[in-house]
Amino acid sequence: MIPVTLLTGFLGSGKTTLLQRLLTDPGMARAAVLINEFGEVGLDHHLLDRIDDNVVLMKSGCICCTVRGEVADALMNLHSLLTRGEIDFDRVVIETTGLADPYPVLQTLRAHPVLRSHFDNGGVLTTVDAVNATRQVEHRAEAVRQIAAADRIVLTKTDLAEDGEIAALRATLSRLNPSAQVLTNMDAADAIVRDLDPGVPPLPEAEKIDGHHHHHDHDLNEDLGVVTFSLTVEENVDWTDFGIWLTLLLHRYGDRIFRFKGILAIAGEERPVAVHGVQHLVHAPVHMEHWPEGARVSRMVFILEGLDPERIRRSFAAFMRLKSVKAVA
């Protein structure tokens, strides 16, 4: 399975600059990069050889492919070239446009009958402009969705922002996507490359979960109707019941669930099981090696659009036949 990483971020947030730095890292030497137009990305001086009408080989060794149609078609083309031995790559990076919604691309990887046999989720990397992001989040749903989908966030233009602005932005990012890793050094390409494959990034530290267990969800943007909240469950969870509940939840409301992520205490299991996904896309569960610090309780984080968190809490408690499910910050 070849990992596919989605590089996203709002207009002017530095996706191209980050991509260029990533491509200088030896770990990306066998990468295939899908971009919209070469002219927009400014990589022409790296081009070495044209393989076909859409695919070129760059001096770094990376394969670069223009995407003028569907992403699925571009990936199918790349895989066909790989199968015939005309090109060689071990990962794919897709750079989206600044106004793109990342979820359709992620859904394509999951739903396409051929692609899902050859390509796997390699994580979402989102660039966030430290100068303009606060305003963008307040007014643009695309910016919110890009941040909510991220496994890792790279802050850009931090040299142009005040310390107070950066601190406020980090707080906003934590509310929008409390489980994303935030990186502040765009030059650390090697660290970013090592971290591209997501596994299941950890939930917020236990101390960030409110010890009083009172209901407290964050209203991130009243106009956009985006909220994030957490559930904690002290009882062990039945895995089969949980799977059925999650399937029904996403079938009914998947379009409005930007992201969910959880660490579950499963009945009959010593180790915790980590789950995560975006919208209708659910990634394979992962058995973690050990419990994180803090109480051994199940914790889930949801980022929602236009949904009442209390409805999800009540449905989960009723379906799982649990005595207590607590919604906390």
mmCIF file of C-alpha atoms in Angstrom:
data_model
loop_
_atom_site.group_PDB
_atom_site.id
_atom_site.type_symbol
_atom_site.label_atom_id
_atom_site.label_comp_id
_atom_site.label_asym_id
_atom_site.label_seq_id
_atom_site.Cartn_x
_atom_site.Cartn_y
_atom_site.Cartn_z
ATOM 1 C CA MET A 1 0.000 0.000 0.000
ATOM 2 C CA ILE A 2 1.416 3.373 -1.056
ATOM 3 C CA PRO A 3 0.734 6.220 1.418
ATOM 4 C CA VAL A 4 -0.934 9.337 0.006
ATOM 5 C CA THR A 5 -0.375 12.577 1.920
ATOM 6 C CA LEU A 6 -2.676 15.525 1.336
ATOM 7 C CA LEU A 7 -0.972 18.935 1.519
ATOM 8 C CA THR A 8 -3.609 21.596 2.032
ATOM 9 C CA GLY A 9 -3.953 25.131 3.364
ATOM 10 C CA PHE A 10 -5.714 28.383 2.567
ATOM 11 C CA LEU A 11 -4.634 30.744 -0.215
ATOM 12 C CA GLY A 12 -1.205 32.240 0.434
ATOM 13 C CA SER A 13 -0.484 30.060 3.464
ATOM 14 C CA GLY A 14 2.798 28.699 2.079
ATOM 15 C CA LYS A 15 1.916 25.270 0.672
ATOM 16 C CA THR A 16 4.232 25.680 -2.301
ATOM 17 C CA THR A 17 7.153 26.862 -0.169
ATOM 18 C CA LEU A 18 6.709 23.929 2.195
ATOM 19 C CA LEU A 19 6.439 21.496 -0.727
ATOM 20 C CA GLN A 20 9.655 22.783 -2.265
ATOM 21 C CA ARG A 21 11.489 22.320 1.032
ATOM 22 C CA LEU A 22 10.046 18.846 1.507
ATOM 23 C CA LEU A 23 11.256 17.798 -1.940
ATOM 24 C CA THR A 24 14.866 18.579 -0.991
ATOM 25 C CA ASP A 25 14.765 15.936 1.743
ATOM 26 C CA PRO A 26 16.306 12.539 0.829
ATOM 27 C CA GLY A 27 13.255 10.842 2.324
ATOM 28 C CA MET A 28 11.167 12.287 -0.512
ATOM 29 C CA ALA A 29 13.473 11.119 -3.297
ATOM 30 C CA ARG A 30 10.970 8.494 -4.459
ATOM 31 C CA ALA A 31 7.852 10.606 -4.011
ATOM 32 C CA ALA A 32 5.203 11.293 -6.619
ATOM 33 C CA VAL A 33 3.703 14.774 -6.366
ATOM 34 C CA LEU A 34 0.293 15.687 -7.768
ATOM 35 C CA ILE A 35 -0.160 19.414 -8.425
ATOM 36 C CA ASN A 36 -2.669 21.468 -10.388
ATOM 37 C CA GLU A 37 -0.376 23.384 -12.746
ATOM 38 C CA PHE A 38 3.387 23.618 -12.876
ATOM 39 C CA GLY A 39 3.264 27.353 -13.398
ATOM 40 C CA GLU A 40 1.401 27.914 -10.174
ATOM 41 C CA VAL A 41 3.885 25.909 -8.148
ATOM 42 C CA GLY A 42 7.073 27.333 -9.627
ATOM 43 C CA LEU A 43 8.911 24.032 -9.952
ATOM 44 C CA ASP A 44 9.806 24.319 -13.642
ATOM 45 C CA HIS A 45 13.498 24.743 -12.930
ATOM 46 C CA HIS A 46 13.509 21.331 -11.222
ATOM 47 C CA LEU A 47 12.115 19.485 -14.216
ATOM 48 C CA LEU A 48 14.403 16.970 -15.845
ATOM 49 C CA ASP A 49 12.479 14.699 -18.164
ATOM 50 C CA ARG A 50 8.906 14.380 -19.393
ATOM 51 C CA ILE A 51 7.534 10.851 -19.065
ATOM 52 C CA ASP A 52 4.167 11.498 -20.715
ATOM 53 C CA ASP A 53 1.783 14.443 -21.234
ATOM 54 C CA ASN A 54 1.144 14.789 -17.511
ATOM 55 C CA VAL A 55 4.137 13.286 -15.724
ATOM 56 C CA VAL A 56 7.682 14.644 -15.384
ATOM 57 C CA LEU A 57 10.723 13.580 -13.413
ATOM 58 C CA MET A 58 12.332 16.315 -11.302
ATOM 59 C CA LYS A 59 16.023 16.697 -10.540
ATOM 60 C CA SER A 60 15.322 15.717 -6.943
ATOM 61 C CA GLY A 61 14.174 12.320 -8.223
ATOM 62 C CA CYS A 62 10.538 13.024 -7.424
ATOM 63 C CA ILE A 63 7.819 12.407 -9.982
ATOM 64 C CA CYS A 64 5.513 15.357 -10.595
ATOM 65 C CA CYS A 65 2.084 14.982 -12.158
ATOM 66 C CA THR A 66 -0.315 17.698 -13.301
ATOM 67 C CA VAL A 67 -3.929 17.177 -12.260
ATOM 68 C CA ARG A 68 -6.312 18.696 -14.781
ATOM 69 C CA GLY A 69 -9.115 16.237 -14.160
ATOM 70 C CA GLU A 70 -10.053 13.959 -11.305
ATOM 71 C CA VAL A 71 -7.507 12.978 -8.664
ATOM 72 C CA ALA A 72 -8.596 9.376 -9.115
ATOM 73 C CA ASP A 73 -7.597 9.481 -12.787
ATOM 74 C CA ALA A 74 -4.182 10.910 -11.939
ATOM 75 C CA LEU A 75 -3.531 8.232 -9.303
ATOM 76 C CA MET A 76 -4.679 5.498 -11.671
ATOM 77 C CA ASN A 77 -2.297 6.858 -14.311
ATOM 78 C CA LEU A 78 0.595 6.884 -11.860
ATOM 79 C CA HIS A 79 -0.118 3.340 -10.722
ATOM 80 C CA SER A 80 -0.318 2.145 -14.329
ATOM 81 C CA LEU A 81 3.116 3.668 -15.049
ATOM 82 C CA LEU A 82 4.468 2.075 -11.874
ATOM 83 C CA THR A 83 3.098 -1.346 -12.825
ATOM 84 C CA ARG A 84 4.702 -1.129 -16.276
ATOM 85 C CA GLY A 85 8.030 -0.218 -14.692
ATOM 86 C CA GLU A 86 8.165 3.209 -16.376
ATOM 87 C CA ILE A 87 8.388 5.079 -13.076
ATOM 88 C CA ASP A 88 9.158 4.186 -9.461
ATOM 89 C CA PHE A 89 7.752 5.824 -6.325
ATOM 90 C CA ASP A 90 6.977 4.840 -2.743
ATOM 91 C CA ARG A 91 4.695 7.681 -1.624
ATOM 92 C CA VAL A 92 2.380 10.316 -3.112
ATOM 93 C CA VAL A 93 1.847 13.926 -2.060
ATOM 94 C CA ILE A 94 -1.225 15.758 -3.374
ATOM 95 C CA GLU A 95 -1.139 19.545 -3.154
ATOM 96 C CA THR A 96 -4.639 21.003 -3.208
ATOM 97 C CA THR A 97 -5.679 24.486 -4.245
ATOM 98 C CA GLY A 98 -6.101 27.091 -1.520
ATOM 99 C CA LEU A 99 -9.898 26.957 -1.660
ATOM 100 C CA ALA A 100 -10.194 23.181 -1.838
ATOM 101 C CA ASP A 101 -12.254 21.121 0.576
ATOM 102 C CA PRO A 102 -9.957 18.209 1.569
ATOM 103 C CA TYR A 103 -12.723 15.742 2.350
ATOM 104 C CA PRO A 104 -13.697 14.721 -1.216
ATOM 105 C CA VAL A 105 -10.092 13.706 -1.943
ATOM 106 C CA LEU A 106 -9.919 11.645 1.231
ATOM 107 C CA GLN A 107 -13.232 10.025 0.395
ATOM 108 C CA THR A 108 -11.977 9.183 -3.100
ATOM 109 C CA LEU A 109 -9.074 7.211 -1.653
ATOM 110 C CA ARG A 110 -11.445 5.245 0.543
ATOM 111 C CA ALA A 111 -14.349 4.676 -1.823
ATOM 112 C CA HIS A 112 -12.654 4.055 -5.186
ATOM 113 C CA PRO A 113 -12.710 0.271 -5.775
ATOM 114 C CA VAL A 114 -9.245 0.176 -7.384
ATOM 115 C CA LEU A 115 -7.409 2.936 -5.547
ATOM 116 C CA ARG A 116 -8.177 1.553 -2.109
ATOM 117 C CA SER A 117 -6.377 -1.652 -3.095
ATOM 118 C CA HIS A 118 -3.134 0.175 -3.901
ATOM 119 C CA PHE A 119 -3.108 3.465 -1.954
ATOM 120 C CA ASP A 120 -3.519 4.215 1.737
ATOM 121 C CA ASN A 121 -4.072 7.312 3.848
ATOM 122 C CA GLY A 122 -0.729 9.023 4.520
ATOM 123 C CA GLY A 123 -2.130 11.871 6.597
ATOM 124 C CA VAL A 124 -3.209 15.456 6.046
ATOM 125 C CA LEU A 125 -0.606 18.218 6.328
ATOM 126 C CA THR A 126 -2.104 21.727 6.551
ATOM 127 C CA THR A 127 -0.236 25.038 6.313
ATOM 128 C CA VAL A 128 -1.663 27.874 8.412
ATOM 129 C CA ASP A 129 -0.740 31.522 7.884
ATOM 130 C CA ALA A 130 0.111 32.987 11.321
ATOM 131 C CA VAL A 131 -0.717 36.521 10.129
ATOM 132 C CA ASN A 132 -4.079 35.955 8.431
ATOM 133 C CA ALA A 133 -5.451 32.657 9.730
ATOM 134 C CA THR A 134 -7.560 34.105 12.546
ATOM 135 C CA ARG A 135 -9.535 36.227 10.099
ATOM 136 C CA GLN A 136 -9.799 33.384 7.591
ATOM 137 C CA VAL A 137 -11.174 30.995 10.196
ATOM 138 C CA GLU A 138 -13.833 33.532 11.169
ATOM 139 C CA HIS A 139 -15.142 33.968 7.636
ATOM 140 C CA ARG A 140 -14.139 31.048 5.413
ATOM 141 C CA ALA A 141 -15.501 27.535 5.853
ATOM 142 C CA GLU A 142 -12.697 26.180 3.644
ATOM 143 C CA ALA A 143 -10.061 27.323 6.143
ATOM 144 C CA VAL A 144 -11.931 25.648 8.998
ATOM 145 C CA ARG A 145 -12.290 22.379 7.079
ATOM 146 C CA GLN A 146 -8.614 22.335 6.111
ATOM 147 C CA ILE A 147 -7.562 22.760 9.740
ATOM 148 C CA ALA A 148 -10.138 20.293 11.041
ATOM 149 C CA ALA A 149 -8.922 17.610 8.611
ATOM 150 C CA ALA A 150 -5.245 17.995 9.563
ATOM 151 C CA ASP A 151 -3.119 15.360 11.239
ATOM 152 C CA ARG A 152 -0.293 17.898 11.342
ATOM 153 C CA ILE A 153 -0.345 21.685 11.049
ATOM 154 C CA VAL A 154 2.643 23.790 9.958
ATOM 155 C CA LEU A 155 2.495 27.430 11.070
ATOM 156 C CA THR A 156 3.951 29.777 8.450
ATOM 157 C CA LYS A 157 4.932 33.481 8.486
ATOM 158 C CA THR A 158 5.568 33.309 12.220
ATOM 159 C CA ASP A 159 8.378 35.853 11.768
ATOM 160 C CA LEU A 160 5.772 38.415 10.679
ATOM 161 C CA ALA A 161 3.378 37.851 13.605
ATOM 162 C CA GLU A 162 3.535 39.058 17.194
ATOM 163 C CA ASP A 163 3.999 36.537 19.989
ATOM 164 C CA GLY A 164 0.517 37.321 21.279
ATOM 165 C CA GLU A 165 -0.998 36.667 17.843
ATOM 166 C CA ILE A 166 0.731 33.313 17.576
ATOM 167 C CA ALA A 167 -0.395 32.299 21.059
ATOM 168 C CA ALA A 168 -3.992 33.250 20.259
ATOM 169 C CA LEU A 169 -3.821 31.349 16.962
ATOM 170 C CA ARG A 170 -2.456 28.239 18.660
ATOM 171 C CA ALA A 171 -5.370 28.379 21.086
ATOM 172 C CA THR A 172 -7.789 28.613 18.147
ATOM 173 C CA LEU A 173 -6.125 25.665 16.411
ATOM 174 C CA SER A 174 -6.350 23.646 19.616
ATOM 175 C CA ARG A 175 -10.089 24.291 19.762
ATOM 176 C CA LEU A 176 -10.603 23.557 16.073
ATOM 177 C CA ASN A 177 -8.544 20.371 16.054
ATOM 178 C CA PRO A 178 -7.294 19.396 19.515
ATOM 179 C CA SER A 179 -5.635 16.219 18.249
ATOM 180 C CA ALA A 180 -3.443 17.735 15.523
ATOM 181 C CA GLN A 181 0.297 18.152 16.009
ATOM 182 C CA VAL A 182 1.338 21.786 15.456
ATOM 183 C CA LEU A 183 4.795 22.455 13.969
ATOM 184 C CA THR A 184 6.275 25.944 13.965
ATOM 185 C CA ASN A 185 9.532 25.414 12.078
ATOM 186 C CA MET A 186 8.947 25.223 8.346
ATOM 187 C CA ASP A 187 12.633 24.460 7.769
ATOM 188 C CA ALA A 188 12.437 21.138 9.639
ATOM 189 C CA ALA A 189 11.615 19.219 6.469
ATOM 190 C CA ASP A 190 13.309 16.065 7.715
ATOM 191 C CA ALA A 191 11.121 15.987 10.830
ATOM 192 C CA ILE A 192 8.006 16.564 8.746
ATOM 193 C CA VAL A 193 8.947 13.774 6.325
ATOM 194 C CA ARG A 194 9.505 11.344 9.198
ATOM 195 C CA ASP A 195 6.081 12.239 10.581
ATOM 196 C CA LEU A 196 4.077 12.220 7.348
ATOM 197 C CA ASP A 197 2.545 8.776 7.813
ATOM 198 C CA PRO A 198 -0.066 9.452 10.482
ATOM 199 C CA GLY A 199 -0.667 6.238 12.377
ATOM 200 C CA VAL A 200 -3.046 7.644 14.951
ATOM 201 C CA PRO A 201 -1.787 10.903 16.487
ATOM 202 C CA PRO A 202 -2.496 11.085 20.232
ATOM 203 C CA LEU A 203 -5.474 12.786 21.746
ATOM 204 C CA PRO A 204 -4.906 15.841 23.935
ATOM 205 C CA GLU A 205 -3.035 15.139 27.152
ATOM 206 C CA ALA A 206 -5.163 13.881 30.012
ATOM 207 C CA GLU A 207 -4.717 17.121 31.907
ATOM 208 C CA LYS A 208 -6.503 18.979 29.108
ATOM 209 C CA ILE A 209 -9.642 16.945 29.812
ATOM 210 C CA ASP A 210 -11.694 18.785 32.408
ATOM 211 C CA GLY A 211 -11.446 16.902 35.702
ATOM 212 C CA HIS A 212 -14.919 17.998 36.790
ATOM 213 C CA HIS A 213 -16.539 16.331 33.768
ATOM 214 C CA HIS A 214 -19.036 19.088 33.177
ATOM 215 C CA HIS A 215 -20.660 19.695 29.793
ATOM 216 C CA HIS A 216 -18.582 22.214 27.908
ATOM 217 C CA ASP A 217 -18.314 22.285 24.134
ATOM 218 C CA HIS A 218 -16.498 24.992 22.186
ATOM 219 C CA ASP A 219 -18.463 27.110 19.720
ATOM 220 C CA LEU A 220 -15.671 27.890 17.300
ATOM 221 C CA ASN A 221 -17.609 30.050 14.905
ATOM 222 C CA GLU A 222 -21.248 30.992 15.394
ATOM 223 C CA ASP A 223 -21.806 31.754 11.705
ATOM 224 C CA LEU A 224 -20.195 28.522 10.482
ATOM 225 C CA GLY A 225 -21.765 26.432 13.246
ATOM 226 C CA VAL A 226 -18.568 24.490 14.008
ATOM 227 C CA VAL A 227 -18.073 23.001 17.472
ATOM 228 C CA THR A 228 -15.636 20.586 19.042
ATOM 229 C CA PHE A 229 -16.281 18.474 22.104
ATOM 230 C CA SER A 230 -14.994 15.372 23.886
ATOM 231 C CA LEU A 231 -16.651 12.323 25.392
ATOM 232 C CA THR A 232 -15.204 10.342 28.287
ATOM 233 C CA VAL A 233 -16.425 6.888 29.294
ATOM 234 C CA GLU A 234 -15.215 5.170 32.457
ATOM 235 C CA GLU A 235 -16.753 1.762 31.612
ATOM 236 C CA ASN A 236 -15.231 -0.632 29.092
ATOM 237 C CA VAL A 237 -16.710 -0.383 25.603
ATOM 238 C CA ASP A 238 -18.054 -3.330 23.622
ATOM 239 C CA TRP A 239 -16.200 -3.282 20.277
ATOM 240 C CA THR A 240 -19.040 -4.696 18.184
ATOM 241 C CA ASP A 241 -21.593 -2.276 19.623
ATOM 242 C CA PHE A 242 -19.209 0.632 19.094
ATOM 243 C CA GLY A 243 -18.637 -0.312 15.454
ATOM 244 C CA ILE A 244 -22.362 -0.487 14.751
ATOM 245 C CA TRP A 245 -23.009 2.834 16.501
ATOM 246 C CA LEU A 246 -20.207 4.615 14.623
ATOM 247 C CA THR A 247 -21.365 3.182 11.294
ATOM 248 C CA LEU A 248 -24.911 4.413 11.866
ATOM 249 C CA LEU A 249 -23.702 7.816 13.082
ATOM 250 C CA LEU A 250 -21.517 8.424 10.035
ATOM 251 C CA HIS A 251 -24.140 7.104 7.636
ATOM 252 C CA ARG A 252 -26.599 9.693 8.960
ATOM 253 C CA TYR A 253 -24.317 12.629 9.804
ATOM 254 C CA GLY A 254 -20.954 11.923 8.184
ATOM 255 C CA ASP A 255 -21.053 15.037 6.005
ATOM 256 C CA ARG A 256 -21.207 17.160 9.159
ATOM 257 C CA ILE A 257 -18.548 15.371 11.200
ATOM 258 C CA PHE A 258 -15.277 16.978 10.153
ATOM 259 C CA ARG A 259 -13.142 14.655 12.281
ATOM 260 C CA PHE A 260 -13.354 12.162 15.105
ATOM 261 C CA LYS A 261 -10.553 10.543 17.049
ATOM 262 C CA GLY A 262 -10.571 8.321 20.087
ATOM 263 C CA ILE A 263 -8.686 6.060 22.462
ATOM 264 C CA LEU A 264 -10.971 3.282 23.659
ATOM 265 C CA ALA A 265 -10.888 0.861 26.586
ATOM 266 C CA ILE A 266 -12.341 -2.234 24.917
ATOM 267 C CA ALA A 267 -13.879 -5.030 26.955
ATOM 268 C CA GLY A 268 -11.495 -8.000 27.040
ATOM 269 C CA GLU A 269 -8.488 -5.972 25.806
ATOM 270 C CA GLU A 270 -5.530 -4.908 27.952
ATOM 271 C CA ARG A 271 -4.196 -2.383 25.467
ATOM 272 C CA PRO A 272 -6.145 0.662 24.267
ATOM 273 C CA VAL A 273 -7.496 0.804 20.724
ATOM 274 C CA ALA A 274 -7.146 4.052 18.770
ATOM 275 C CA VAL A 275 -9.722 5.042 16.148
ATOM 276 C CA HIS A 276 -9.935 8.045 13.872
ATOM 277 C CA GLY A 277 -11.492 9.284 10.678
ATOM 278 C CA VAL A 278 -12.884 12.207 8.709
ATOM 279 C CA GLN A 279 -16.491 12.450 7.577
ATOM 280 C CA HIS A 280 -17.503 9.049 6.147
ATOM 281 C CA LEU A 281 -13.869 7.885 6.005
ATOM 282 C CA VAL A 282 -12.851 5.587 8.886
ATOM 283 C CA HIS A 283 -9.245 4.442 9.141
ATOM 284 C CA ALA A 284 -8.263 1.005 10.394
ATOM 285 C CA PRO A 285 -8.169 0.806 14.212
ATOM 286 C CA VAL A 286 -4.738 0.578 15.842
ATOM 287 C CA HIS A 287 -3.817 -1.348 18.986
ATOM 288 C CA MET A 288 -1.561 0.997 20.945
ATOM 289 C CA GLU A 289 1.452 -0.398 22.807
ATOM 290 C CA HIS A 290 0.467 1.186 26.113
ATOM 291 C CA TRP A 291 -1.956 3.578 27.726
ATOM 292 C CA PRO A 292 -1.070 7.293 27.772
ATOM 293 C CA GLU A 293 -0.619 8.946 31.136
ATOM 294 C CA GLY A 294 -3.774 9.569 33.126
ATOM 295 C CA ALA A 295 -6.852 7.522 33.880
ATOM 296 C CA ARG A 296 -7.548 4.466 31.707
ATOM 297 C CA VAL A 297 -10.820 5.735 30.312
ATOM 298 C CA SER A 298 -12.179 5.939 26.786
ATOM 299 C CA ARG A 299 -11.883 9.420 25.267
ATOM 300 C CA MET A 300 -13.204 10.660 21.951
ATOM 301 C CA VAL A 301 -12.918 14.038 20.259
ATOM 302 C CA PHE A 302 -15.426 15.228 17.640
ATOM 303 C CA ILE A 303 -15.361 18.275 15.363
ATOM 304 C CA LEU A 304 -18.897 18.957 14.131
ATOM 305 C CA GLU A 305 -20.727 21.329 11.824
ATOM 306 C CA GLY A 306 -24.352 22.114 12.606
ATOM 307 C CA LEU A 307 -24.839 19.224 15.052
ATOM 308 C CA ASP A 308 -25.777 19.350 18.726
ATOM 309 C CA PRO A 309 -23.081 17.512 20.728
ATOM 310 C CA GLU A 310 -25.684 16.504 23.304
ATOM 311 C CA ARG A 311 -27.512 14.407 20.701
ATOM 312 C CA ILE A 312 -24.345 12.432 20.028
ATOM 313 C CA ARG A 313 -23.704 11.970 23.747
ATOM 314 C CA ARG A 314 -27.238 10.699 24.358
ATOM 315 C CA SER A 315 -27.208 8.360 21.361
ATOM 316 C CA PHE A 316 -23.874 6.877 22.377
ATOM 317 C CA ALA A 317 -24.983 6.305 25.977
ATOM 318 C CA ALA A 318 -28.278 4.730 24.881
ATOM 319 C CA PHE A 319 -26.802 2.521 22.158
ATOM 320 C CA MET A 320 -23.925 1.295 24.291
ATOM 321 C CA ARG A 321 -26.181 0.860 27.346
ATOM 322 C CA LEU A 322 -23.751 2.837 29.493
ATOM 323 C CA LYS A 323 -24.547 4.364 32.841
ATOM 324 C CA SER A 324 -22.523 7.514 32.291
ATOM 325 C CA VAL A 325 -21.104 9.285 29.264
ATOM 326 C CA LYS A 326 -19.651 12.690 30.012
ATOM 327 C CA ALA A 327 -19.201 15.524 27.536
ATOM 328 C CA VAL A 328 -16.246 17.667 28.507
ATOM 329 C CA ALA A 329 -13.933 20.332 27.103
#
